[in-house]
Tab-separated table of C-alpha atoms and ligand atoms in Angstrom:
chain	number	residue	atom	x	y	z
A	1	UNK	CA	129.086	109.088	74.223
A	2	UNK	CA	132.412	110.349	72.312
A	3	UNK	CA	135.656	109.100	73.481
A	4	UNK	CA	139.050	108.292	71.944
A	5	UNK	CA	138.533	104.692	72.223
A	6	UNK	CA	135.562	104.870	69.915
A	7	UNK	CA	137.246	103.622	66.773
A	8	UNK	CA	138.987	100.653	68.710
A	9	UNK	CA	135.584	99.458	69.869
A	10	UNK	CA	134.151	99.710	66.369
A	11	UNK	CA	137.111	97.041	65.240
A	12	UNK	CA	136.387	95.400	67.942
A	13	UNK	CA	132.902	94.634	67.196
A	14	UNK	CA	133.691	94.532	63.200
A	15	UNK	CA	136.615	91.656	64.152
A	16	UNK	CA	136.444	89.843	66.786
A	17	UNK	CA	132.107	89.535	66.752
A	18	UNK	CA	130.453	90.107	63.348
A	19	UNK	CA	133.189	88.471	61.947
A	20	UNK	CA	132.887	85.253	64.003
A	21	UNK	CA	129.103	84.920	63.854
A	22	UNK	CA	127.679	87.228	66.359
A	23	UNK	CA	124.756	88.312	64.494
A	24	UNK	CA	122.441	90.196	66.318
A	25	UNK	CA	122.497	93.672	65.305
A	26	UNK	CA	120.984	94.983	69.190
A	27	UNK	CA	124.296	92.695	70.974
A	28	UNK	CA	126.761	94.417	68.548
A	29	UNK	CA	125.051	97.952	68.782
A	30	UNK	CA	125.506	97.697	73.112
A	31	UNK	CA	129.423	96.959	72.682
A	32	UNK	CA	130.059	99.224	70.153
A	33	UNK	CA	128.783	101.821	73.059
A	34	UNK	CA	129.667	100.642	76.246
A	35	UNK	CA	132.781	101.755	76.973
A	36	UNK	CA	135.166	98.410	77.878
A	37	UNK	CA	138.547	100.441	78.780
A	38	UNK	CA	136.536	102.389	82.050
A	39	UNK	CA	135.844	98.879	83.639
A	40	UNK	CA	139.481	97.805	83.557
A	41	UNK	CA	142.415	98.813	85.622
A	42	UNK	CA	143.982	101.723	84.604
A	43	UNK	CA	146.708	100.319	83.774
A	44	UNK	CA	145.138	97.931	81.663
A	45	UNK	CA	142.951	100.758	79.690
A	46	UNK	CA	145.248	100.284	76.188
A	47	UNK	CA	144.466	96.849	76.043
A	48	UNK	CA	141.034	96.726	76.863
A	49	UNK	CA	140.082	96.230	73.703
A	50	UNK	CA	142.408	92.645	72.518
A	51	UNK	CA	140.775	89.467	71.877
A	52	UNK	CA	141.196	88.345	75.647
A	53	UNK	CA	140.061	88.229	79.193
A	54	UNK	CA	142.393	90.748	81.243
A	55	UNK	CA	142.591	90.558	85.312
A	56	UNK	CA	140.482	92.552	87.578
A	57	UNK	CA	141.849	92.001	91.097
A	58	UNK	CA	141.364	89.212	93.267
A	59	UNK	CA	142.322	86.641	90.667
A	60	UNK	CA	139.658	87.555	88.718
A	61	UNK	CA	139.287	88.456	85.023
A	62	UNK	CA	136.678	90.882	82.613
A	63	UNK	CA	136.060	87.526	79.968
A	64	UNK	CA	137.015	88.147	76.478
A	65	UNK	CA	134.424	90.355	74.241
A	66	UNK	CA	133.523	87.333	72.153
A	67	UNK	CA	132.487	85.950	75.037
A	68	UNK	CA	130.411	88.408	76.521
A	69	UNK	CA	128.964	88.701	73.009
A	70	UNK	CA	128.370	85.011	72.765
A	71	UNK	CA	126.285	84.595	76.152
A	72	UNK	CA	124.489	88.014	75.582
A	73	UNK	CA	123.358	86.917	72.485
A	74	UNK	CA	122.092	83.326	73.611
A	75	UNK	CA	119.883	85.029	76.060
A	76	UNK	CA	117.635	86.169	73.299
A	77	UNK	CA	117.024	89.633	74.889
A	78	UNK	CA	114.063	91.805	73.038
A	79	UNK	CA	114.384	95.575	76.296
A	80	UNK	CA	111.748	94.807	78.720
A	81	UNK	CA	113.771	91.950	80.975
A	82	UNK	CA	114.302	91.466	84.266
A	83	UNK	CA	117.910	89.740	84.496
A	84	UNK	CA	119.877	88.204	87.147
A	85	UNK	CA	124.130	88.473	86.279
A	86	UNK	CA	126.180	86.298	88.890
A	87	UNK	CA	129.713	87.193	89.105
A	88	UNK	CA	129.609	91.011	88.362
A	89	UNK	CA	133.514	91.425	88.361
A	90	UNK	CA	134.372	94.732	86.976
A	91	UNK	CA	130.385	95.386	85.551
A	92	UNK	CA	130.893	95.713	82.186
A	93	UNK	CA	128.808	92.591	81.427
A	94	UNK	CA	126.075	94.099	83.122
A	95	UNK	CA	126.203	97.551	81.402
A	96	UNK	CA	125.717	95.709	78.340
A	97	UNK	CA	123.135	93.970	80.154
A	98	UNK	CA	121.637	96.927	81.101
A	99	UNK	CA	121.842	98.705	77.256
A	100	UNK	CA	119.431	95.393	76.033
A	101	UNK	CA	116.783	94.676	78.933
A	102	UNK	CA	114.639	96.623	81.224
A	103	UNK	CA	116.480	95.879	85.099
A	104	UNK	CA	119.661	94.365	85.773
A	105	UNK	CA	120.884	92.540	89.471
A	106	UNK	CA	123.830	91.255	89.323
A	107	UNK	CA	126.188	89.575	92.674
A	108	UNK	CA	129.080	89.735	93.164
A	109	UNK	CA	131.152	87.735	96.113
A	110	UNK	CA	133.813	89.908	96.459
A	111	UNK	CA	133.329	93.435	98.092
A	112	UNK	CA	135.944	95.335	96.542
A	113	UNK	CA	134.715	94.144	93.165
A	114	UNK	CA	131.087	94.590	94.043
A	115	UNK	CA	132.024	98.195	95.101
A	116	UNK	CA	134.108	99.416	92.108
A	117	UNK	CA	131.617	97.983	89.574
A	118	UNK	CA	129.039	99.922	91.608
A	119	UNK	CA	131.068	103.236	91.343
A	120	UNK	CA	131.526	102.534	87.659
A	121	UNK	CA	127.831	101.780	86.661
A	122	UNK	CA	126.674	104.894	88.745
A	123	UNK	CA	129.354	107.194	87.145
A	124	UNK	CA	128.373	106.059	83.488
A	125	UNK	CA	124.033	106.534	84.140
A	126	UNK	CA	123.445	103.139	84.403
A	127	UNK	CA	120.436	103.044	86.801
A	128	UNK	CA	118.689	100.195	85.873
A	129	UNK	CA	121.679	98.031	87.167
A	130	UNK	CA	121.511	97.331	90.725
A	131	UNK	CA	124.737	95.664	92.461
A	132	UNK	CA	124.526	93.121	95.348
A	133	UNK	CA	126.774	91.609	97.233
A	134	UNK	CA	126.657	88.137	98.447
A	135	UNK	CA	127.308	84.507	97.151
A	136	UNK	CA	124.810	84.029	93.859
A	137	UNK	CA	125.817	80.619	93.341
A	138	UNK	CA	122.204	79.951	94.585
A	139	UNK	CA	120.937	83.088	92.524
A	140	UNK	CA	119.300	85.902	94.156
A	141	UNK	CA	115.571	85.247	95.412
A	142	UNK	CA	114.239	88.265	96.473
A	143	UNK	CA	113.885	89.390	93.101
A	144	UNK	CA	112.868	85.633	90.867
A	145	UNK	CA	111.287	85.070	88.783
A	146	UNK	CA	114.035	86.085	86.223
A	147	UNK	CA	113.266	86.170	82.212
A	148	UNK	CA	117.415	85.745	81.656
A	149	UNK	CA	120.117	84.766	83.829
A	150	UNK	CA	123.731	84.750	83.136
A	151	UNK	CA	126.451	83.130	85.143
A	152	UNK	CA	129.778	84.375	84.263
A	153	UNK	CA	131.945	82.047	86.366
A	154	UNK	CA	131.962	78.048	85.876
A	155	UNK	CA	129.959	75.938	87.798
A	156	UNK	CA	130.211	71.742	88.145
A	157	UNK	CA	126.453	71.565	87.205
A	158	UNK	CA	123.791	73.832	86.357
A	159	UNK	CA	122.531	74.999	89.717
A	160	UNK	CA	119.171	73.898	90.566
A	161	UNK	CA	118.318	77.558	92.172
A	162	UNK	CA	118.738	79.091	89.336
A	163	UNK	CA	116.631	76.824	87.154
A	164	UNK	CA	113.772	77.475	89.664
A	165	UNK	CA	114.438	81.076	89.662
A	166	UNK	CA	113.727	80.997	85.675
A	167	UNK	CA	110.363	82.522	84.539
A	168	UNK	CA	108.315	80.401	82.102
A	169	UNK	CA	110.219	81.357	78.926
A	170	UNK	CA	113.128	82.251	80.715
A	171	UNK	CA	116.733	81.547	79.630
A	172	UNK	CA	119.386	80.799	82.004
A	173	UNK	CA	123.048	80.732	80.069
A	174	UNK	CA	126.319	79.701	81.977
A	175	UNK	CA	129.736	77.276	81.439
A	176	UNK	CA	129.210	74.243	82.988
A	177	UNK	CA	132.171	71.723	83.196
A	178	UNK	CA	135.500	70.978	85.217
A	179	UNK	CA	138.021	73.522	86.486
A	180	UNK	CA	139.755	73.986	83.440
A	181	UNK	CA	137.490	73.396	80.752
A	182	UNK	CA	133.269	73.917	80.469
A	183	UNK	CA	130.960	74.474	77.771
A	184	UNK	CA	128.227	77.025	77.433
A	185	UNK	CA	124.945	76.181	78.407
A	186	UNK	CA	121.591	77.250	77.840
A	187	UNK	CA	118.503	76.218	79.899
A	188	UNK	CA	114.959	77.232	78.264
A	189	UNK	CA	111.981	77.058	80.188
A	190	UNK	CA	108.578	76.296	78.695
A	191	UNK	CA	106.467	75.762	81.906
A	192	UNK	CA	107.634	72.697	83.530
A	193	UNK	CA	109.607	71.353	80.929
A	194	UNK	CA	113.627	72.769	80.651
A	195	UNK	CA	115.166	72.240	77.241
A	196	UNK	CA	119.090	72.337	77.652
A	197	UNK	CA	121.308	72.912	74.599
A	198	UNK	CA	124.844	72.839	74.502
A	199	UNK	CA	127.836	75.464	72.726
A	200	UNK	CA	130.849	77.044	72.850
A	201	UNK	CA	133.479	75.345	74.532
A	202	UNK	CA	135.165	77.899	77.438
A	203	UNK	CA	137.619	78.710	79.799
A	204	UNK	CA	136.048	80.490	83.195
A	205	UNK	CA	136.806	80.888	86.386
A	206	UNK	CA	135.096	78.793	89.328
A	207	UNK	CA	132.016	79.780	90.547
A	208	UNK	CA	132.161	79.474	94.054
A	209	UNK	CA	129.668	79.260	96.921
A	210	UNK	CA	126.970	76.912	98.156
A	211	UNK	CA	125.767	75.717	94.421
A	212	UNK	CA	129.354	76.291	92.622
A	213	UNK	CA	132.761	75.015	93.679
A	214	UNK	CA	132.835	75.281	97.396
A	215	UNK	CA	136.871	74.547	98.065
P	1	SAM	N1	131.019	89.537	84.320
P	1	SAM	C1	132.309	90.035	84.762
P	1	SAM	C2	132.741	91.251	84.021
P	1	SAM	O1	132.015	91.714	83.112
P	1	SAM	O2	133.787	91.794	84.373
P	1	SAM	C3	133.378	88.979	84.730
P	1	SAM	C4	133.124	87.909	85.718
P	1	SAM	S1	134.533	87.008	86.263
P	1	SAM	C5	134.883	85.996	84.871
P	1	SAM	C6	133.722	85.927	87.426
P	1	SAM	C7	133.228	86.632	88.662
P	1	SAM	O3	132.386	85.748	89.378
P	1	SAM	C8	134.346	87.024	89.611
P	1	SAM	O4	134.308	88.394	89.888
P	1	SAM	C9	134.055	86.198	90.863
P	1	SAM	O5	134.412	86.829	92.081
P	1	SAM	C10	132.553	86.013	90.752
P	1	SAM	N2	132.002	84.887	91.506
P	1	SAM	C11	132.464	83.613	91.624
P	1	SAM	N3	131.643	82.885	92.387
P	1	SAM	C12	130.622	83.706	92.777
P	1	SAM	C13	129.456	83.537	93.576
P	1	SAM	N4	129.164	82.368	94.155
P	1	SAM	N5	128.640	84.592	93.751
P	1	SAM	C14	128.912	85.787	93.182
P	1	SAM	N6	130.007	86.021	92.410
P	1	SAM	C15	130.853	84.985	92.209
């Protein structure tokens, strides 16, 4: 995959990740491949690569690549997962997704969003990334049990859907807090028991639906 953006992913990865801590080597390896500036606006595609969240449509952003890094890498991913993404906005986090586990679904509540990100995966190969659309807030049960789930959008509480969703081992990461600040948080479960740890603090927008923010 050559493109002329290829050297302002690699000091991308080299700055804003290894430098701050993002250590594993198969997290770095997917950004410094997946190409960031096709699942922005085009008018956007310069700056797809700055330490920040840039907007989508529909009041919605692409988070920041720390970020992405940061919740990728808490999910412990080894290539053989089956992972559930809620909030797919423009898809990126899912082709990165996609570059580290076996199958990807990911939701998305907005149709225009769901569709682009769609267009985008399919254009790039990625077809182990399948696109729904529908409110996720409750996760996505056809598919469950999941060995990772990510929610990129920021919920009040940690649904209880998606903790029963979780395979035993599973990891479920997500910002959990109020509307303007939240806090990364990752559920393990072993069996019956969940462990819940607590990390970054973050800035996301709501999760909506049945198990989010419902105004
Ligand atoms: N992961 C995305 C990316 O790589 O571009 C960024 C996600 S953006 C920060 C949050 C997304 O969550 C928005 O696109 C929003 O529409 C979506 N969202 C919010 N509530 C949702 C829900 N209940 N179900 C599905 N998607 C939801």
């Amino acid at each position: 995959m050559s493109d002329s953006y290829v050297s302002a992913r690699k000091r991308m990865v080299a700055q804003q990740l290894a430098a701050r801590g993002i250590f594993d080597r198969r997290v770095l390896a997917a950004m410094r491949r997946v190409p960031r500036h096709l699942f922005v606006p085009d008018e956007a595609r310069d700056r797809a690569y700055d330490d920040n969240p840039l907007p989508i449509g529909q009041s919605q952003t692409i988070s920041q690549p720390y970020i992405v890094a940061r919740m990728t890498e808490l999910l412990a991913l080894h290539g053989d997962e089956k992972v559930l993404e809620v909030g797919t906005g423009s898809g990126y986090q899912a082709a990165v997704l996609a570059r580290l586990a076996g199958e990807v679904f990911t939701i998305e509540r907005h149709a225009d969003l769901a569709g682009r990100a769609a267009a985008t995966l399919r254009k790039l190969g990625f077809d182990n990334v399948e696109v729904i659309h529908a409110d996720g807030s409750g996760g996505w049960p056809p598919h469950a049990p999941y060995d990772a789930i990510l929610v990129a959008a920021a919920a009040p509480n940690v649904p209880a859907p998606l903790v029963d969703q979780l395979a035993d081992g599973g990891r479920l990461v997500l910002p959990v807090g109020d509307r303007r600040q939240q806090a990364l948080v990752r559920v393990f479960r072993r069996g019956e028991e969940m462990e819940r740890e607590t990390f970054t603090p973050v800035a996301f927008v709501p999760l909506r639906g049945e198990h989010g923010w419902n105004k």
